[in-house]
mmCIF file of C-alpha atoms in Angstrom:
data_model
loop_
_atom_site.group_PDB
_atom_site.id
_atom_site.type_symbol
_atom_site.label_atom_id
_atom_site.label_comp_id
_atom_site.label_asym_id
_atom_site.label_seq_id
_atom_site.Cartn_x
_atom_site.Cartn_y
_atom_site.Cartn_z
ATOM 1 C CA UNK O 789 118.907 -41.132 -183.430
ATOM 2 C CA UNK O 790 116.510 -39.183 -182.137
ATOM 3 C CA UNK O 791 116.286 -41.021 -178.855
ATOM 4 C CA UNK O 792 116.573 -39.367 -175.295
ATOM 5 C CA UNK O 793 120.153 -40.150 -174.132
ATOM 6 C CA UNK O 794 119.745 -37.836 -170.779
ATOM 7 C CA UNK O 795 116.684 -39.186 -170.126
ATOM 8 C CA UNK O 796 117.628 -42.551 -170.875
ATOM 9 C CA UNK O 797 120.494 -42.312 -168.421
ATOM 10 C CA UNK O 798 118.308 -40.581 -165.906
ATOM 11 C CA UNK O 799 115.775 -43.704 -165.975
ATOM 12 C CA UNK O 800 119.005 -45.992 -165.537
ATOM 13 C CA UNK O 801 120.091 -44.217 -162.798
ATOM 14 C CA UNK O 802 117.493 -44.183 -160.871
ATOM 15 C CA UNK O 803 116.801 -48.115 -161.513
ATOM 16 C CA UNK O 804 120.149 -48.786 -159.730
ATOM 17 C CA UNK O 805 119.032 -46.357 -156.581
ATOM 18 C CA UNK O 806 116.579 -48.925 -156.375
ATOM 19 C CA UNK O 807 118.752 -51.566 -155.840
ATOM 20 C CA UNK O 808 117.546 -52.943 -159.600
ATOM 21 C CA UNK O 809 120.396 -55.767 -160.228
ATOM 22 C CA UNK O 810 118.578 -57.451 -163.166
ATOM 23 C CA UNK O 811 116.797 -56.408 -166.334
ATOM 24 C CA UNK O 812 114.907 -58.118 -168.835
ATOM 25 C CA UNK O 813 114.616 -56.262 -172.145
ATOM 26 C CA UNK O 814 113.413 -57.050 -175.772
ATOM 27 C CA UNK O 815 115.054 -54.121 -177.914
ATOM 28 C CA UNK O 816 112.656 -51.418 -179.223
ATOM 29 C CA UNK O 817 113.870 -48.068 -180.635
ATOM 30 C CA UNK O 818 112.978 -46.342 -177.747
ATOM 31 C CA UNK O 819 114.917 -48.071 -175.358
ATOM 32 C CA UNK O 820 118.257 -48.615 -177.020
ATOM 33 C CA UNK O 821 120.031 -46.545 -174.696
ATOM 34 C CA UNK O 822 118.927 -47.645 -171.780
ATOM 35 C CA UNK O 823 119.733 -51.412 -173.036
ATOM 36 C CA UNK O 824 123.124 -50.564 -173.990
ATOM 37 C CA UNK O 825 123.657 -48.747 -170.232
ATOM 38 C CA UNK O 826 122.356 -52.209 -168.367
ATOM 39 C CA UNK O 827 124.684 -54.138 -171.042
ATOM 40 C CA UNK O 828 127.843 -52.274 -170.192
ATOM 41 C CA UNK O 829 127.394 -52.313 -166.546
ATOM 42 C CA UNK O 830 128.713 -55.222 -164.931
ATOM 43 C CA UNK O 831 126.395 -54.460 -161.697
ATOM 44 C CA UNK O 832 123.817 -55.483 -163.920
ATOM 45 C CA UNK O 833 122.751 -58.722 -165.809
ATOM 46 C CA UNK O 834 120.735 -58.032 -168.503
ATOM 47 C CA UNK O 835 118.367 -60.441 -170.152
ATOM 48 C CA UNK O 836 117.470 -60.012 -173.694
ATOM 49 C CA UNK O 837 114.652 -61.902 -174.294
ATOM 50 C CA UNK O 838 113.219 -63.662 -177.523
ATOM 51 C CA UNK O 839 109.308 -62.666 -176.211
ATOM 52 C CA UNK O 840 108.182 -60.499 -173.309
ATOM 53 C CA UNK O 841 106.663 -62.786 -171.769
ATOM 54 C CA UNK O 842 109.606 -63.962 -170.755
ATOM 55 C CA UNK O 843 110.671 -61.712 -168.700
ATOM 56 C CA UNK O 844 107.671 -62.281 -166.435
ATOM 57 C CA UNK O 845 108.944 -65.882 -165.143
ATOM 58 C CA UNK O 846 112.761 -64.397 -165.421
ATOM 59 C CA UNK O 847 111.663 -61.642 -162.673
ATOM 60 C CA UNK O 848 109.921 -63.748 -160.606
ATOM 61 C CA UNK O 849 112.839 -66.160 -160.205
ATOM 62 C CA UNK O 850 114.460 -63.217 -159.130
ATOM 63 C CA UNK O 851 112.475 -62.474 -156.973
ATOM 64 C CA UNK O 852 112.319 -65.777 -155.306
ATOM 65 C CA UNK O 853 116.478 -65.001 -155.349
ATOM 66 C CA UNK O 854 116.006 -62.046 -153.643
ATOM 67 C CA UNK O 855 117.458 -60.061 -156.313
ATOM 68 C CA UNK O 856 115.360 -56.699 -157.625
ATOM 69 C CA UNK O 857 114.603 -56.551 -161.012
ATOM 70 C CA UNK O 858 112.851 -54.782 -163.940
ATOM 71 C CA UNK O 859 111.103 -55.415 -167.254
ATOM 72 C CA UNK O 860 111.906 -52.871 -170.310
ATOM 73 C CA UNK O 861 109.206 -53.727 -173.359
ATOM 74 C CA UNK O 862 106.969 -51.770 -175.451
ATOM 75 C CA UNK O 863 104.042 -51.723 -175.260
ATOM 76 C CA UNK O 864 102.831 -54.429 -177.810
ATOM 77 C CA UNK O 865 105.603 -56.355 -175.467
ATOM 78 C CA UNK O 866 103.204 -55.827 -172.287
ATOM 79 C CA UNK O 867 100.391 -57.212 -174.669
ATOM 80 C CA UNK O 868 102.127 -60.114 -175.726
ATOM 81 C CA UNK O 869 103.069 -60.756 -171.540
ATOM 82 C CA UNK O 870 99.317 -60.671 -170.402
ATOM 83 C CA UNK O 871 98.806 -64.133 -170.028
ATOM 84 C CA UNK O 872 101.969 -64.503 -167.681
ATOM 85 C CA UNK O 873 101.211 -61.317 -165.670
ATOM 86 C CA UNK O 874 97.842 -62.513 -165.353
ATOM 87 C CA UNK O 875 98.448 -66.435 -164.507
ATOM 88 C CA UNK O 876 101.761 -65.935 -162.708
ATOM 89 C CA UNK O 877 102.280 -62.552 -161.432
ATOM 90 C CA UNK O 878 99.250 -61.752 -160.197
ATOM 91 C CA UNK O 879 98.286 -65.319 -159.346
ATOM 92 C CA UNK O 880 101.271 -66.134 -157.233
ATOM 93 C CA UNK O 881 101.884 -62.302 -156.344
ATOM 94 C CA UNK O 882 105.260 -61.480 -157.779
ATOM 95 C CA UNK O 883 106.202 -57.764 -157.730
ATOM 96 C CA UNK O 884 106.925 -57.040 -161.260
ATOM 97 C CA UNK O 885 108.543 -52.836 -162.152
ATOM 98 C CA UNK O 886 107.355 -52.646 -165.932
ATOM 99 C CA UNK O 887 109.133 -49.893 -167.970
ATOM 100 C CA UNK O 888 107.035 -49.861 -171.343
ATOM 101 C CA UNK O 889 107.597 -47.321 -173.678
ATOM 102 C CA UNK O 890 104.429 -45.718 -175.050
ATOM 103 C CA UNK O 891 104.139 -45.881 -178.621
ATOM 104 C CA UNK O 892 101.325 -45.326 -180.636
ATOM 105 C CA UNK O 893 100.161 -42.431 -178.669
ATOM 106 C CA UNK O 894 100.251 -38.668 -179.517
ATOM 107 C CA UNK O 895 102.615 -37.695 -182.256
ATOM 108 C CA UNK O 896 103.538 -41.600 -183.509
ATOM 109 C CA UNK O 897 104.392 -41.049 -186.961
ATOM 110 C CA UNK O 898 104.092 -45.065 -187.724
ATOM 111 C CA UNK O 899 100.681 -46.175 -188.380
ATOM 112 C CA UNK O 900 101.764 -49.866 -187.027
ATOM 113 C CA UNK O 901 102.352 -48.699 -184.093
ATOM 114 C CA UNK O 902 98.834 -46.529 -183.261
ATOM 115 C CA UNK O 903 96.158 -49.351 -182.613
ATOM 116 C CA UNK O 904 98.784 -50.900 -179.153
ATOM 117 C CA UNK O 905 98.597 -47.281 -178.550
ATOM 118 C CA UNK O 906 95.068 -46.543 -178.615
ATOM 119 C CA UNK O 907 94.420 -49.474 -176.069
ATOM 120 C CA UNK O 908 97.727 -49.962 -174.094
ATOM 121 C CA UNK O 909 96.122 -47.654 -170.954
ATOM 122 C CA UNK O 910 92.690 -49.172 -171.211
ATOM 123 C CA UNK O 911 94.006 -53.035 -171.007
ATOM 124 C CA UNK O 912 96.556 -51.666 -167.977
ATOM 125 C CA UNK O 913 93.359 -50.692 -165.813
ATOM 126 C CA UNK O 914 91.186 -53.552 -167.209
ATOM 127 C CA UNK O 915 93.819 -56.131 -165.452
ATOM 128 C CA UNK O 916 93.714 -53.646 -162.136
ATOM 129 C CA UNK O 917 97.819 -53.086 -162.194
ATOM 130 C CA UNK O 918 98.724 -49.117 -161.157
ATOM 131 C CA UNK O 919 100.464 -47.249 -163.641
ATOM 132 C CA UNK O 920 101.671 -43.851 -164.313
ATOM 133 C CA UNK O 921 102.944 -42.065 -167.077
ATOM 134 C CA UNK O 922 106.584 -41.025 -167.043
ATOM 135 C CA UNK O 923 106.521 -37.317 -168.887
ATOM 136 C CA UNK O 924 109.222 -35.356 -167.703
ATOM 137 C CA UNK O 925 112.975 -36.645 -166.436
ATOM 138 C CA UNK O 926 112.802 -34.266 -162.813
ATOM 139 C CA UNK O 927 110.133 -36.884 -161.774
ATOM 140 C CA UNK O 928 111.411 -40.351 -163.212
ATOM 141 C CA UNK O 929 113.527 -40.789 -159.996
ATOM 142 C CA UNK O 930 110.887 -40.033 -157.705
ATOM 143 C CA UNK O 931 108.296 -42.408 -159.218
ATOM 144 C CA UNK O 932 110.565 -44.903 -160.169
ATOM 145 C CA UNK O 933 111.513 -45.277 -156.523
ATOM 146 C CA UNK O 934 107.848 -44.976 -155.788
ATOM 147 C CA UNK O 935 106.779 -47.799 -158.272
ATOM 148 C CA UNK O 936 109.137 -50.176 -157.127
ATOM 149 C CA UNK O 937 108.033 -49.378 -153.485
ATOM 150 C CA UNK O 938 104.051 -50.246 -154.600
ATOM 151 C CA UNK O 939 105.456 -53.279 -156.178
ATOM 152 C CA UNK O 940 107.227 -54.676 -153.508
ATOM 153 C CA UNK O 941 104.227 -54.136 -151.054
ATOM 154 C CA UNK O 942 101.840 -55.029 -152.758
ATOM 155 C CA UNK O 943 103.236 -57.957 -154.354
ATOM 156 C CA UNK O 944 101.613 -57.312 -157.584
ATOM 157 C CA UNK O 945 102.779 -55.687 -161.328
ATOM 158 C CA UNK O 946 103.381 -51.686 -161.488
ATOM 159 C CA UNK O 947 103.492 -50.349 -164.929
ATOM 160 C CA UNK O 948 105.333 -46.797 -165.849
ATOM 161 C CA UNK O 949 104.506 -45.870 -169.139
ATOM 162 C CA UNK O 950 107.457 -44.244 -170.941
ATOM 163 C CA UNK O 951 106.243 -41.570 -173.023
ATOM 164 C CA UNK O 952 107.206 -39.657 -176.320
ATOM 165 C CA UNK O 953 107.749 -36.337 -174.655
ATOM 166 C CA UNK O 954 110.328 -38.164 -172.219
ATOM 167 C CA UNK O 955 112.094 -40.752 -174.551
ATOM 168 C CA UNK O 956 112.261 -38.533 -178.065
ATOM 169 C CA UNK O 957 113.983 -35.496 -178.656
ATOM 170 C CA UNK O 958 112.522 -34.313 -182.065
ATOM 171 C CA UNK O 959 114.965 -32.975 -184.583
ATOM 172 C CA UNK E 751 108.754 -95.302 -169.023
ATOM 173 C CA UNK E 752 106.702 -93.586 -167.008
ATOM 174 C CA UNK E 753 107.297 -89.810 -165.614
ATOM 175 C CA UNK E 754 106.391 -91.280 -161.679
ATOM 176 C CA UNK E 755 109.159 -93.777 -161.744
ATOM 177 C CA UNK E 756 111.801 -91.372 -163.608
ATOM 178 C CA UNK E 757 110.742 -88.637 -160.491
ATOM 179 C CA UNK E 758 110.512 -91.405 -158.065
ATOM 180 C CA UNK E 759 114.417 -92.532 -158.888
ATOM 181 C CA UNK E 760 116.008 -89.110 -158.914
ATOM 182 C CA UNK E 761 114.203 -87.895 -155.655
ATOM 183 C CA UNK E 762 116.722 -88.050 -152.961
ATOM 184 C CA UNK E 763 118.711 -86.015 -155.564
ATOM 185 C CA UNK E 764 116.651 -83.213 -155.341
ATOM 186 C CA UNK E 765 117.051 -82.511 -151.937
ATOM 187 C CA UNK E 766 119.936 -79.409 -152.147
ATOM 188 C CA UNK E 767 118.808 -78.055 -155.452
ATOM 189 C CA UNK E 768 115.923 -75.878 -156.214
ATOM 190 C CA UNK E 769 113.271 -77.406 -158.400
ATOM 191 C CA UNK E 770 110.903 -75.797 -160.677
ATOM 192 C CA UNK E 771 107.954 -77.831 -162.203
ATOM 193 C CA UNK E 772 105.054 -76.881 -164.814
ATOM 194 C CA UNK E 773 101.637 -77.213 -163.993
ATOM 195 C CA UNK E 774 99.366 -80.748 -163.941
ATOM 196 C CA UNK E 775 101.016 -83.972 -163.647
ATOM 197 C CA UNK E 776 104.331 -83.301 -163.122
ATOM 198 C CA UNK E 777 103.567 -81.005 -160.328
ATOM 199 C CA UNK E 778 101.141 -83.389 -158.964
ATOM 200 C CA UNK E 779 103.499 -87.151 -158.929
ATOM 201 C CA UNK E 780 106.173 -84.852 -157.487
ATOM 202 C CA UNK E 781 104.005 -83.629 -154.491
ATOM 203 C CA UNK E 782 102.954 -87.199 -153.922
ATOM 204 C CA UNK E 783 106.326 -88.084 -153.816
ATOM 205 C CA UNK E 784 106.721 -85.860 -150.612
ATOM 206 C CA UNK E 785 106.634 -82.244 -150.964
ATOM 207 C CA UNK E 786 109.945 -80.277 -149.929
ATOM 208 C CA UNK E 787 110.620 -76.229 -148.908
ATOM 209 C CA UNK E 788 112.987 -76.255 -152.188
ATOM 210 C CA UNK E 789 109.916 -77.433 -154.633
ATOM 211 C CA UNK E 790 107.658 -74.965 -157.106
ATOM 212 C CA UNK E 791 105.040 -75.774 -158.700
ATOM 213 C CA UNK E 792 104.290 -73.460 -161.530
ATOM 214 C CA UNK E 793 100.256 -74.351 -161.654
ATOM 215 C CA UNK E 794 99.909 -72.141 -164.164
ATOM 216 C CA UNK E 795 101.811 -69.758 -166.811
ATOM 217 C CA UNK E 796 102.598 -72.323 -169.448
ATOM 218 C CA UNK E 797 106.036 -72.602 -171.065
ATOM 219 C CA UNK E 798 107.233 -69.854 -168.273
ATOM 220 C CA UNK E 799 109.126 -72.307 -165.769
ATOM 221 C CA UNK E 800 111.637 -72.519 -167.807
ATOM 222 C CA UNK E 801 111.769 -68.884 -167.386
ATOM 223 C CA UNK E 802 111.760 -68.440 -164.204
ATOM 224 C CA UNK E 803 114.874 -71.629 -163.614
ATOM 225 C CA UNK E 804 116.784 -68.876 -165.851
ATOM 226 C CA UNK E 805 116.284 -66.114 -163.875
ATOM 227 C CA UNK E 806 116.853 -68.162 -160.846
ATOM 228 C CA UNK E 807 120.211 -69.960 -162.236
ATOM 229 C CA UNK E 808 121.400 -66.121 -163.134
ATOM 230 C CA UNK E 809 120.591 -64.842 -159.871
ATOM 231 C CA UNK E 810 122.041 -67.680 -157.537
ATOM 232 C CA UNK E 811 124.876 -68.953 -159.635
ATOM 233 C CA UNK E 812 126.014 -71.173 -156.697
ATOM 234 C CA UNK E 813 122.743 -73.020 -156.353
ATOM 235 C CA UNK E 814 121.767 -75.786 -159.053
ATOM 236 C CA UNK E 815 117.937 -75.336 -160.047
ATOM 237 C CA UNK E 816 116.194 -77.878 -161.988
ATOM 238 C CA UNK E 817 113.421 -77.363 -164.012
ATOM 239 C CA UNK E 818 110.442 -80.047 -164.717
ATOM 240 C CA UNK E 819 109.024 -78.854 -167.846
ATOM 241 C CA UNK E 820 106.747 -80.723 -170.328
ATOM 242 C CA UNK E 821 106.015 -81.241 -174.289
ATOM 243 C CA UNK E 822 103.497 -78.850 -174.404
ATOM 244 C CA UNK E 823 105.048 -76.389 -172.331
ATOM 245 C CA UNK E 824 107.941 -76.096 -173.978
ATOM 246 C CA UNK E 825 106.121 -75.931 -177.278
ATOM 247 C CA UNK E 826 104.354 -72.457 -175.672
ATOM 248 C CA UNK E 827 107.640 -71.243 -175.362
ATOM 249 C CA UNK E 828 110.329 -72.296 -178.086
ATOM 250 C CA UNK E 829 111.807 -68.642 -177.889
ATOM 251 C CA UNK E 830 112.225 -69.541 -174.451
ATOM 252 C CA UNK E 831 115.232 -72.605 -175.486
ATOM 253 C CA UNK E 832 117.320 -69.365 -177.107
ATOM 254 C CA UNK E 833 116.880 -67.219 -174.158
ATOM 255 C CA UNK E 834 118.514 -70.452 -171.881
ATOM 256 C CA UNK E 835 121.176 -70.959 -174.618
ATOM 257 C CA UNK E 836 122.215 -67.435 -175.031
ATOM 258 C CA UNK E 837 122.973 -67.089 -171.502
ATOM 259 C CA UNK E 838 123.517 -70.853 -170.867
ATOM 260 C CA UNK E 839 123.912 -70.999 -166.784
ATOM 261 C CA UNK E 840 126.202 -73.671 -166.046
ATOM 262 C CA UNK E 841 123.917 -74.240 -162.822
ATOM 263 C CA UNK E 842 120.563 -75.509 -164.590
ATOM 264 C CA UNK E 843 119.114 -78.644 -166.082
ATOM 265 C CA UNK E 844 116.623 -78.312 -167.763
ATOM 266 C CA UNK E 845 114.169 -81.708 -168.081
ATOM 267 C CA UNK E 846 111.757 -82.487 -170.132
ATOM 268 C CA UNK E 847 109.294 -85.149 -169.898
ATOM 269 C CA UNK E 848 107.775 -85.933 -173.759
ATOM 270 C CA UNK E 849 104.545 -87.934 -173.123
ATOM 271 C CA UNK E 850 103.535 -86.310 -176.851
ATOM 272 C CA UNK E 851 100.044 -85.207 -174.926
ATOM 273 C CA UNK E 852 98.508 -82.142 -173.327
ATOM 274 C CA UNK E 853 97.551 -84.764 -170.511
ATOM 275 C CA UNK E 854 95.990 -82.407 -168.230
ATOM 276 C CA UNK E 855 93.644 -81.324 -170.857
ATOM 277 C CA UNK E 856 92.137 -84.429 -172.078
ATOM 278 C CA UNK E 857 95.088 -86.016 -173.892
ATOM 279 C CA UNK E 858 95.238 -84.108 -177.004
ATOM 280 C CA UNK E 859 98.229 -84.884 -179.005
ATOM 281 C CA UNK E 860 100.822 -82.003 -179.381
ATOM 282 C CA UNK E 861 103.287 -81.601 -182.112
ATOM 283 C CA UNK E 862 105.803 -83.977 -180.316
ATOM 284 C CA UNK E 863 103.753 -86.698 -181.478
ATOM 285 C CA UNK E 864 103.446 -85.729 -185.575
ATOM 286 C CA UNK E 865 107.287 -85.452 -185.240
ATOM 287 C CA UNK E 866 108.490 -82.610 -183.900
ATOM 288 C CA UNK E 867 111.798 -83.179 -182.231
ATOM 289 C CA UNK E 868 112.580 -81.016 -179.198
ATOM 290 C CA UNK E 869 116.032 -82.121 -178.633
ATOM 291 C CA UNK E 870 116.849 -81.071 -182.231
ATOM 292 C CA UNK E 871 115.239 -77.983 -181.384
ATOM 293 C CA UNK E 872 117.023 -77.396 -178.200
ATOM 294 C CA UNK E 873 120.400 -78.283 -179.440
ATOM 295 C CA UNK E 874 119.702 -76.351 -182.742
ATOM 296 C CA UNK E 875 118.580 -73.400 -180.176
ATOM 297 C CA UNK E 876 122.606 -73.738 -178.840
ATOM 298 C CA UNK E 877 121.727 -75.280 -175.692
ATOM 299 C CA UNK E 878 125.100 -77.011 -175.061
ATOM 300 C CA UNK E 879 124.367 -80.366 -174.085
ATOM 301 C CA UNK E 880 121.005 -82.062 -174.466
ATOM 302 C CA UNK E 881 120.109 -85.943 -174.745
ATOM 303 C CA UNK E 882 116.927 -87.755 -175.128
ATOM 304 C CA UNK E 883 115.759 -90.788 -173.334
ATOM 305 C CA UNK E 884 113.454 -93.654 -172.834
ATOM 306 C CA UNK E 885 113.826 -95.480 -169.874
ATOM 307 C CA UNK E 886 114.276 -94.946 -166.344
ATOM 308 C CA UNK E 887 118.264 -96.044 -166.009
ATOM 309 C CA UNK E 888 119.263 -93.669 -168.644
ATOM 310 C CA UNK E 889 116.800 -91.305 -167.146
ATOM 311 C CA UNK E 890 118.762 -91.325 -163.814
ATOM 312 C CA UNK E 891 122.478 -91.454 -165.006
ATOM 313 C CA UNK E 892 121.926 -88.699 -167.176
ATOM 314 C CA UNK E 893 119.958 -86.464 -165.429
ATOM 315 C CA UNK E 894 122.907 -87.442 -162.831
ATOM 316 C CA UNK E 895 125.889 -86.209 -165.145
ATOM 317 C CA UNK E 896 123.975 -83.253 -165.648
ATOM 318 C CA UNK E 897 123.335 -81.785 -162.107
ATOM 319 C CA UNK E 898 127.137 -82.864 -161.695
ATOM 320 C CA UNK E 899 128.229 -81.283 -164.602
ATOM 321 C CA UNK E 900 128.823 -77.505 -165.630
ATOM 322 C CA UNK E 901 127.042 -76.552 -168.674
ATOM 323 C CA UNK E 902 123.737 -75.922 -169.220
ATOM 324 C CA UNK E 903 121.504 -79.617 -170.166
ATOM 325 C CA UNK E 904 118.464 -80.226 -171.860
ATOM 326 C CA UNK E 905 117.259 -83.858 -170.970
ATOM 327 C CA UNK E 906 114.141 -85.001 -173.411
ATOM 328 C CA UNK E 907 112.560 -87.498 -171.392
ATOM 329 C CA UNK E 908 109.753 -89.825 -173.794
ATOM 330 C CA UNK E 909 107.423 -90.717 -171.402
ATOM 331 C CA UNK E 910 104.244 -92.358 -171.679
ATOM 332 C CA UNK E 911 100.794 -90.431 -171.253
ATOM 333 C CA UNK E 912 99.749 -91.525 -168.291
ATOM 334 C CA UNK E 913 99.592 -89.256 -164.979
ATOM 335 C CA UNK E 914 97.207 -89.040 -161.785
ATOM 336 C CA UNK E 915 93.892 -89.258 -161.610
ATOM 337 C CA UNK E 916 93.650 -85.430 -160.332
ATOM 338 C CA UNK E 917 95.873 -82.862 -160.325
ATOM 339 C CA UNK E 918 95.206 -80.246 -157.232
ATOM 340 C CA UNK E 919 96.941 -80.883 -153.971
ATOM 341 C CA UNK E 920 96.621 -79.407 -150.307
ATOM 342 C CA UNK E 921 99.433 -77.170 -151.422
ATOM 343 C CA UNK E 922 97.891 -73.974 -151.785
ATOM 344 C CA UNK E 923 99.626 -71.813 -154.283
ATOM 345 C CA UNK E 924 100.693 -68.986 -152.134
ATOM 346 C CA UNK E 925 101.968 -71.136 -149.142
ATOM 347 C CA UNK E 926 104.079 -72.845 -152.048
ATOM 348 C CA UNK E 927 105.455 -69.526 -153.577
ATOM 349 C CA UNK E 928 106.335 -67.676 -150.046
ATOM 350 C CA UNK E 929 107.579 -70.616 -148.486
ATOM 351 C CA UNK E 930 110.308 -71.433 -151.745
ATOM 352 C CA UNK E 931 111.592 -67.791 -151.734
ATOM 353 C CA UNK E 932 111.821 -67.672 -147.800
ATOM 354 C CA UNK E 933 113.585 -71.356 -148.374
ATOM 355 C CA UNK E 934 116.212 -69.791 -150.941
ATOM 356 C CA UNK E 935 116.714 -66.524 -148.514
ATOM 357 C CA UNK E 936 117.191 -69.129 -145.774
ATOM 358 C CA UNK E 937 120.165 -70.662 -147.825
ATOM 359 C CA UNK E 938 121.913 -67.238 -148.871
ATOM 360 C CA UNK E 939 121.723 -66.478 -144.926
ATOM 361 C CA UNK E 940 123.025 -69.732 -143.729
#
């Protein structure tokens, strides 16, 4: 499978720098790998959820727990959590790290996937939360750490947008 | 029964656990009842307190957290019952109270009341133990056995539509949500 192992494990990595000690997922293709690394590390409890939504109450009792956490979803996942990031996160200010892969953007050979992609960046700015596009693995440590720090201070959702060019390794 | 008196006779209970209720009525009798550091009221976000008593359970596994969720709640988020079962934290109880109604709303009847039955779905979800009941004794003993217990409970509690007249309190949601998590950091400290 074509998926990004190195990169995978350099995203992992650098969520336990940042002190990340829970993670919700619900499995895509993209982010196998990094679902199997939270699963097999007993640092780490990982929460496979049924809908992505979810994971927006699971992080914010978390937070309340004072334990750092993390949300891995695609990005139909993020559309399907709007309501909760919208009428929890943002109402009650819980910092949420969102690590959505990017499908349906440049090269996505699946036509199911292209219409999340064509609006996935437009809904992100329309609800106000930061985000940044995660392109190359020398810079996922460095704005991991610098997501999480947003988050944290400003209370609020920070979306990185895991991208083809960083999570596929075409064969 | 009515979801006032079931609240009103478990209330001293409460006191060392943390609590997590949905919006509307449930938040609202509780508050009357006397608001507490350990109390959230989820005004918002429906079918996501149950949510957020998992990831609280998972992150404090010494602390028992009880969550005050409701028919049409739940309904919003049946995935949510697997999620709890997979992971089934022996420290949460899960409650919650049936009045077959989207009270807060008007009153419109939810699936609860054209036969739906949530404690078949939770069990059939794998939630360990789960009970239904209908009167405020039961209510109390049960609810009891589960915050003494160790496995994961899902108490239905059929309770009749009926609920305040309004539903906002002096509680403003912020002062609510910084003053639980600097309650629980106050606990891990002490």
């Amino acid at each position: 499978m074509p998926v990004s192992l190195t990169s995978s494990r350099v995203i992992f990595d650098a969520l336990k720098e940042c002190d990340i000690r829970l993670v919700s997922a619900l499995p895509e293709t993209w982010l196998v790998h990094l679902i199997r690394m939270a699963d097999e590390d007993p640092e780490m409890i990982l929460v496979r959820l049924a809908k992505e939504e979810e994971g927006v109450g699971v992080s914010a009792g978390a937070h309340f727990a004072g334990v750092k956490s993390a949300m891995l979803m695609q990005n139909h996942g993020f559309l399907a959590s709007v309501n909760g990031i919208v009428s929890f996160a943002h109402l009650y200010k819980i910092p949420l790290l969102m690590l959505i892969s990017y499908r349906g953007s440049l090269g996505e050979r699946d036509p199911w996937q292209t219409q999340g992609g064509n609006i996935s960046e437009a809904i992100l700015r329309a609800l106000a939360i930061p985000y940044f596009c995660l392109d190359a693995p020398e810079t996922v440590k460095k704005r991991i750490r610098q997501a999480q720090t947003l988050a944290e201070s400003s209370l609020q959702p920070v979306a990185l947008l895991l991208t083809r060019d960083l999570m596929w390794e075409e064969q | 029964m009515l979801r006032i008196d079931c609240l009103r006779s478990i209330y001293p209970d409460l006191e060392n656990c943390l609590v997590v209720t949905i919006m509307g009525a449930v938040a609202a009798e509780l508050h009357s009842l006397g608001h507490r550091p350990n109390f959230f009221y989820l005004q918002h976000a429906m079918g996501l307190a149950s949510s957020t008593g998992l990831g609280l359970a998972l992150c404090l596994p010494e602390q028992k957290v009880i969550v005050f969720d409701g028919d049409g709640s739940l309904l919003m988020n049946l995935g949510g019952l697997s999620t709890m079962a997979r992971y089934r934290p022996r420290n949460l109880v899960h409650v919650v109270f049936d009045n077959e109604s989207l009270l807060s709303v008007g009153g419109f009847p939810t699936a609860t009341s054209t036969g739906t039955d949530l404690e078949g779905v939770a069990r059939a979800s794998g939630i360990p133990r789960v009970a239904t009941v209908r009167d405020v004794e039961s209510f109390k003993s049960t609810l009891a056995g589960a915050m003494h217990g160790s496995e994961l409970t899902t108490i239905i509690a059929k309770v009749e539509a009926k609920g305040p007249s309004g539903f906002v309190t002096d509680l403003s949601l912020l002062e609510n949500r910084f003053q639980f998590r600097r309650h629980i950091q106050s606990l891990k400290r002490s």
